[in-house]
Amino acid sequence: EIEAKYTKKMQTLRDELDLRRKTEIHEVEERKNSQINELMRNHEKAFDDIKNYYNDITLKNLALISLLKEQMEEMKKKENHLEKEKADVLLENKQLKEPLQQAQEQVAELQKKLAHYDKDKEALTNTKARLKVTQKDLKDLQWEHEVLEQRFIKVQAERDELYHKFTKAITEVQQKTGFKNLLLERKLKGLLSVLEKKEVELSEAFAASNLDPGALSLVSHKLEDVLDSKNATIKDLQLQLARVCKAHDDMLQTFEAKLMAFGIPLDNLGFKPLAIPVLGG
C-alpha cells in the first residue's frame, strides 16, 4: 500500500512538473516570438530610415550635380567672353604702344624744361614760407613786448602798493611790539621788585620771630611754594617776551626779503627798523 501510495504521488508530481515544464516552454516560446517580431519590426524601420536617408542624399547629389553643370556652363561662357575681351585689349594695347612711346618722349622733354621752373618755384615757396615765419615771429615779439610792458607797469604798481603797505605795517607792528615789550618789561621789573621786598621782609620776620624749627620749616616750605609760583610766572613772562621778539625779528627779515625781491633798497624806508629788544634795556 505504501509503495502504491508513493508511486501514485510520484506520478502526480511528475505530471505536475511536466505540465509546468510545458507551460514554461510555452512562455519562453511566446517571449522568443515576441522578441523576434520586435527585432524584425526594428530592422524594417531601420532599413526604411536608411533607405530614405540614402534616397535623400542621392536626390541632393543629383541636384548638386545639375547645379554644378549649370555653373560650369556659365563659367565656360564667362571664360570665352574674357578670352575675347583679352584679345581685344591686346590688340588695343598694340595699337596704343606707338602713341604711348611718343607721349613718353614728349613727357621726358617737358620734364627737363620743368626742372628749372620747379627749382625757381621751390625757392620762391621757401622764401614766402620764411617771410611768413619772420612776420609771425615779429608779431609774437611785438605782442610779447606789449604783454611784458603791461606786466611791468602792473608789477611797478604792485611794488609801490606793497611798499606803502609794508611801510605802514612795519610801523604799526613796531609800535605795538615796542609797547607790548615795554609793558612786559615793566611788569617783570615790578614782580622782581616785589619779590626782593618780600624776601627782605621775610628775612626780617624770621630774624625777629622766635619760631620753633617745625613751624619755621613749614613757613619755609610755603614760602618756597610761593617763590616757585612767582618764578614760574616770571619764566612765562620771559617766554612771552622772547616770542614777541622772535615774531618781530621774523617780520623784519620777511620785510627785508620782500624789499630785496622788488629791488627796493633798505635806505629808502625813511626810518631804521628796531633791533631785537633786550630784556631790561
CSV table of C-alpha atoms in Angstrom, one decimal:
chain,number,residue,atom,x,y,z
A,1,GLU,CA,0.0,0.0,0.0
A,2,ILE,CA,2.8,2.4,0.9
A,3,GLU,CA,4.6,1.6,-2.4
A,4,ALA,CA,1.4,2.1,-4.3
A,5,LYS,CA,0.8,5.4,-2.4
A,6,TYR,CA,4.2,6.8,-3.2
A,7,THR,CA,4.1,5.6,-6.8
A,8,LYS,CA,0.8,7.5,-7.2
A,9,LYS,CA,2.3,10.6,-5.6
A,10,MET,CA,5.4,10.3,-7.8
A,11,GLN,CA,3.2,10.0,-10.9
A,12,THR,CA,1.2,13.0,-9.8
A,13,LEU,CA,4.3,15.1,-9.1
A,14,ARG,CA,5.8,14.0,-12.5
A,15,ASP,CA,2.6,15.1,-14.2
A,16,GLU,CA,2.7,18.5,-12.4
A,17,LEU,CA,6.3,19.0,-13.3
A,18,ASP,CA,5.7,18.0,-16.9
A,19,LEU,CA,2.8,20.4,-17.1
A,20,ARG,CA,4.9,23.2,-15.5
A,21,ARG,CA,7.7,22.5,-17.9
A,22,LYS,CA,5.4,22.7,-20.9
A,23,THR,CA,3.9,25.9,-19.6
A,24,GLU,CA,7.3,27.5,-19.1
A,25,ILE,CA,8.4,26.2,-22.5
A,26,HIS,CA,5.3,27.8,-24.0
A,27,GLU,CA,6.0,31.1,-22.2
A,28,VAL,CA,9.6,31.1,-23.4
A,29,GLU,CA,8.4,30.4,-26.9
A,30,GLU,CA,6.0,33.3,-26.6
A,31,ARG,CA,8.7,35.7,-25.4
A,32,LYS,CA,11.1,34.5,-28.1
A,33,ASN,CA,8.5,35.0,-30.8
A,34,SER,CA,7.6,38.4,-29.4
A,35,GLN,CA,11.3,39.5,-29.4
A,36,ILE,CA,11.8,38.1,-32.9
A,37,ASN,CA,8.8,40.1,-34.1
A,38,GLU,CA,10.1,43.2,-32.3
A,39,LEU,CA,13.6,42.8,-33.9
A,40,MET,CA,12.0,42.3,-37.3
A,41,ARG,CA,10.0,45.5,-36.9
A,42,ASN,CA,13.0,47.4,-35.7
A,43,HIS,CA,15.1,46.2,-38.6
A,44,GLU,CA,12.4,47.0,-41.1
A,45,LYS,CA,12.1,50.5,-39.6
A,46,ALA,CA,15.9,51.0,-39.6
A,47,PHE,CA,16.1,49.7,-43.2
A,48,ASP,CA,13.3,52.2,-44.2
A,49,ASP,CA,15.2,55.0,-42.5
A,50,ILE,CA,18.5,54.1,-44.2
A,51,LYS,CA,16.7,53.7,-47.5
A,52,ASN,CA,15.0,57.2,-47.1
A,53,TYR,CA,18.3,58.7,-45.9
A,54,TYR,CA,20.3,57.5,-48.9
A,55,ASN,CA,17.4,58.4,-51.3
A,56,ASP,CA,17.6,62.0,-49.9
A,57,ILE,CA,21.4,62.0,-50.3
A,58,THR,CA,21.0,60.7,-53.9
A,59,LEU,CA,18.5,63.4,-54.7
A,60,LYS,CA,20.6,66.1,-53.2
A,61,ASN,CA,23.7,64.9,-55.0
A,62,LEU,CA,21.7,64.8,-58.3
A,63,ALA,CA,20.5,68.4,-57.7
A,64,LEU,CA,24.1,69.5,-56.8
A,65,ILE,CA,25.5,67.8,-59.9
A,66,SER,CA,22.8,69.6,-62.0
A,67,LEU,CA,23.7,72.9,-60.3
A,68,LEU,CA,27.4,72.4,-60.9
A,69,LYS,CA,26.8,71.6,-64.5
A,70,GLU,CA,24.9,74.8,-64.9
A,71,GLN,CA,27.7,76.8,-63.1
A,72,MET,CA,30.3,75.1,-65.3
A,73,GLU,CA,28.5,76.1,-68.4
A,74,GLU,CA,28.2,79.6,-67.1
A,75,MET,CA,31.9,79.7,-66.3
A,76,LYS,CA,32.7,78.5,-69.7
A,77,LYS,CA,30.6,81.3,-71.2
A,78,LYS,CA,32.4,83.8,-69.0
A,79,GLU,CA,35.8,82.3,-69.9
A,80,ASN,CA,35.0,82.6,-73.6
A,81,HIS,CA,33.9,86.2,-73.1
A,82,LEU,CA,37.0,87.1,-71.1
A,83,GLU,CA,39.2,85.5,-73.8
A,84,LYS,CA,37.5,87.6,-76.4
A,85,GLU,CA,38.0,90.7,-74.2
A,86,LYS,CA,41.6,89.8,-73.7
A,87,ALA,CA,42.2,89.5,-77.4
A,88,ASP,CA,40.6,92.9,-77.9
A,89,VAL,CA,42.7,94.5,-75.2
A,90,LEU,CA,45.9,93.0,-76.5
A,91,LEU,CA,45.0,94.4,-80.0
A,92,GLU,CA,44.2,97.8,-78.5
A,93,ASN,CA,47.5,97.8,-76.5
A,94,LYS,CA,49.4,97.0,-79.6
A,95,GLN,CA,47.7,99.9,-81.4
A,96,LEU,CA,48.4,102.3,-78.4
A,97,LYS,CA,52.1,101.3,-77.9
A,98,GLU,CA,53.5,103.6,-80.6
A,99,PRO,CA,51.5,106.7,-79.4
A,100,LEU,CA,52.5,105.9,-75.9
A,101,GLN,CA,56.2,105.9,-76.8
A,102,GLN,CA,55.8,109.3,-78.5
A,103,ALA,CA,54.0,110.6,-75.5
A,104,GLN,CA,56.7,109.3,-73.1
A,105,GLU,CA,59.4,111.1,-75.2
A,106,GLN,CA,57.3,114.3,-75.0
A,107,VAL,CA,57.0,113.9,-71.2
A,108,ALA,CA,60.7,113.5,-70.8
A,109,GLU,CA,61.3,116.7,-72.8
A,110,LEU,CA,58.7,118.6,-70.8
A,111,GLN,CA,60.2,117.3,-67.5
A,112,LYS,CA,63.6,118.7,-68.5
A,113,LYS,CA,62.0,122.1,-69.2
A,114,LEU,CA,60.1,121.8,-65.9
A,115,ALA,CA,63.1,121.1,-63.8
A,116,HIS,CA,64.3,124.8,-63.8
A,117,TYR,CA,60.8,126.0,-63.2
A,118,ASP,CA,60.3,123.6,-60.2
A,119,LYS,CA,63.6,124.9,-58.7
A,120,ASP,CA,62.6,128.5,-59.1
A,121,LYS,CA,59.1,127.8,-57.7
A,122,GLU,CA,60.5,125.9,-54.8
A,123,ALA,CA,62.9,128.7,-54.0
A,124,LEU,CA,60.0,131.2,-54.1
A,125,THR,CA,57.9,129.0,-51.9
A,126,ASN,CA,60.7,128.7,-49.4
A,127,THR,CA,61.2,132.4,-49.4
A,128,LYS,CA,57.5,133.0,-48.8
A,129,ALA,CA,57.5,130.5,-46.0
A,130,ARG,CA,60.5,132.1,-44.3
A,131,LEU,CA,58.8,135.5,-44.7
A,132,LYS,CA,55.6,134.2,-43.1
A,133,VAL,CA,57.6,132.7,-40.2
A,134,THR,CA,59.5,136.0,-39.8
A,135,GLN,CA,56.3,138.0,-39.8
A,136,LYS,CA,54.8,135.7,-37.3
A,137,ASP,CA,57.9,135.9,-35.1
A,138,LEU,CA,57.7,139.7,-35.3
A,139,LYS,CA,54.0,139.8,-34.4
A,140,ASP,CA,54.7,137.4,-31.5
A,141,LEU,CA,57.6,139.6,-30.3
A,142,GLN,CA,55.5,142.7,-30.5
A,143,TRP,CA,52.7,141.0,-28.6
A,144,GLU,CA,55.1,139.7,-26.0
A,145,HIS,CA,56.7,143.2,-25.7
A,146,GLU,CA,53.2,144.7,-25.1
A,147,VAL,CA,52.4,142.0,-22.6
A,148,LEU,CA,55.7,142.4,-20.8
A,149,GLU,CA,55.3,146.2,-20.8
A,150,GLN,CA,51.8,145.9,-19.2
A,151,ARG,CA,53.1,143.4,-16.7
A,152,PHE,CA,56.0,145.7,-15.9
A,153,ILE,CA,53.5,148.6,-15.3
A,154,LYS,CA,51.3,146.3,-13.2
A,155,VAL,CA,54.3,145.0,-11.2
A,156,GLN,CA,55.5,148.6,-10.6
A,157,ALA,CA,52.1,149.5,-9.3
A,158,GLU,CA,52.0,146.4,-7.1
A,159,ARG,CA,55.5,147.1,-5.9
A,160,ASP,CA,54.6,150.7,-4.9
A,161,GLU,CA,51.4,149.4,-3.2
A,162,LEU,CA,53.3,146.7,-1.3
A,163,TYR,CA,56.0,149.2,-0.4
A,164,HIS,CA,53.4,151.5,1.2
A,165,LYS,CA,51.5,148.6,2.8
A,166,PHE,CA,54.8,147.1,4.3
A,167,THR,CA,55.9,150.5,5.5
A,168,LYS,CA,52.6,151.1,7.2
A,169,ALA,CA,52.5,147.6,8.6
A,170,ILE,CA,56.1,147.6,9.9
A,171,THR,CA,55.4,151.0,11.6
A,172,GLU,CA,52.3,149.6,13.3
A,173,VAL,CA,54.0,146.4,14.3
A,174,GLN,CA,57.0,148.2,15.7
A,175,GLN,CA,54.7,150.5,17.7
A,176,LYS,CA,52.6,147.6,19.0
A,177,THR,CA,55.7,145.4,19.7
A,178,GLY,CA,57.5,148.2,21.5
A,179,PHE,CA,54.5,149.0,23.6
A,180,LYS,CA,53.9,145.3,24.5
A,181,ASN,CA,57.6,144.8,25.3
A,182,LEU,CA,57.6,147.9,27.5
A,183,LEU,CA,54.6,146.6,29.4
A,184,LEU,CA,56.1,143.2,29.8
A,185,GLU,CA,59.4,144.6,31.0
A,186,ARG,CA,57.7,146.9,33.4
A,187,LYS,CA,55.6,144.1,34.7
A,188,LEU,CA,58.6,141.9,35.1
A,189,LYS,CA,60.6,144.6,36.9
A,190,GLY,CA,57.6,145.2,39.2
A,191,LEU,CA,57.4,141.5,40.1
A,192,LEU,CA,61.2,141.3,40.7
A,193,SER,CA,61.0,144.4,42.9
A,194,VAL,CA,58.1,142.9,44.9
A,195,LEU,CA,59.9,139.7,45.2
A,196,GLU,CA,63.0,141.4,46.6
A,197,LYS,CA,60.9,143.3,49.1
A,198,LYS,CA,59.1,140.2,50.1
A,199,GLU,CA,62.4,138.4,50.6
A,200,VAL,CA,63.8,141.2,52.8
A,201,GLU,CA,60.6,141.4,54.8
A,202,LEU,CA,60.6,137.6,55.3
A,203,SER,CA,64.2,137.6,56.4
A,204,GLU,CA,63.5,140.4,58.9
A,205,ALA,CA,60.4,138.5,60.1
A,206,PHE,CA,62.4,135.3,60.5
A,207,ALA,CA,65.1,137.2,62.4
A,208,ALA,CA,62.6,139.0,64.7
A,209,SER,CA,60.4,135.9,65.4
A,210,ASN,CA,61.3,133.1,67.8
A,211,LEU,CA,59.6,130.3,65.8
A,212,ASP,CA,60.4,126.7,66.6
A,213,PRO,CA,62.2,124.7,63.9
A,214,GLY,CA,59.0,122.8,62.8
A,215,ALA,CA,57.0,126.0,62.2
A,216,LEU,CA,59.9,127.6,60.6
A,217,SER,CA,60.3,124.6,58.2
A,218,LEU,CA,56.5,124.8,57.4
A,219,VAL,CA,56.8,128.5,56.7
A,220,SER,CA,59.9,127.9,54.6
A,221,HIS,CA,58.0,125.3,52.5
A,222,LYS,CA,55.1,127.6,52.0
A,223,LEU,CA,57.5,130.4,51.0
A,224,GLU,CA,59.3,128.1,48.6
A,225,ASP,CA,55.9,127.2,47.0
A,226,VAL,CA,55.1,130.9,46.6
A,227,LEU,CA,58.5,131.6,45.2
A,228,ASP,CA,58.2,128.7,42.8
A,229,SER,CA,54.8,130.1,41.6
A,230,LYS,CA,56.3,133.5,41.2
A,231,ASN,CA,59.3,132.1,39.3
A,232,ALA,CA,57.0,130.2,37.0
A,233,THR,CA,55.1,133.5,36.3
A,234,ILE,CA,58.4,135.2,35.6
A,235,LYS,CA,59.6,132.5,33.3
A,236,ASP,CA,56.2,132.6,31.5
A,237,LEU,CA,56.5,136.4,31.0
A,238,GLN,CA,60.1,136.0,29.8
A,239,LEU,CA,58.9,133.3,27.3
A,240,GLN,CA,56.2,135.6,26.1
A,241,LEU,CA,58.7,138.4,25.7
A,242,ALA,CA,61.0,136.1,23.7
A,243,ARG,CA,58.2,135.1,21.4
A,244,VAL,CA,57.2,138.7,20.7
A,245,CYS,CA,60.9,139.5,20.0
A,246,LYS,CA,61.2,136.5,17.7
A,247,ALA,CA,58.0,137.4,15.8
A,248,HIS,CA,59.3,141.0,15.5
A,249,ASP,CA,62.7,139.7,14.0
A,250,ASP,CA,60.9,137.3,11.7
A,251,MET,CA,58.7,140.1,10.4
A,252,LEU,CA,61.7,142.3,9.8
A,253,GLN,CA,63.5,139.5,7.9
A,254,THR,CA,60.4,138.9,5.8
A,255,PHE,CA,60.0,142.6,5.1
A,256,GLU,CA,63.7,142.9,4.1
A,257,ALA,CA,63.4,139.9,1.8
A,258,LYS,CA,60.3,141.3,0.1
A,259,LEU,CA,62.1,144.7,-0.4
A,260,MET,CA,65.1,142.9,-1.9
A,261,ALA,CA,62.8,140.8,-4.2
A,262,PHE,CA,61.2,144.0,-5.5
A,263,GLY,CA,64.6,145.8,-5.8
A,264,ILE,CA,63.9,148.4,-3.1
A,265,PRO,CA,67.0,149.5,-1.1
A,266,LEU,CA,66.6,149.5,2.7
A,267,ASP,CA,67.8,153.1,2.8
A,268,ASN,CA,64.6,154.2,1.0
A,269,LEU,CA,62.4,153.3,4.0
A,270,GLY,CA,62.9,156.7,5.7
A,271,PHE,CA,63.4,155.0,9.1
A,272,LYS,CA,65.6,152.4,10.7
A,273,PRO,CA,63.8,149.2,12.0
A,274,LEU,CA,64.2,148.5,15.7
A,275,ALA,CA,66.8,145.9,16.7
A,276,ILE,CA,65.9,142.8,18.7
A,277,PRO,CA,64.6,144.0,22.1
A,278,VAL,CA,66.9,143.3,25.0
A,279,LEU,CA,65.4,142.4,28.4
A,280,GLY,CA,65.8,145.3,30.8
A,281,GLY,CA,67.0,147.7,28.1
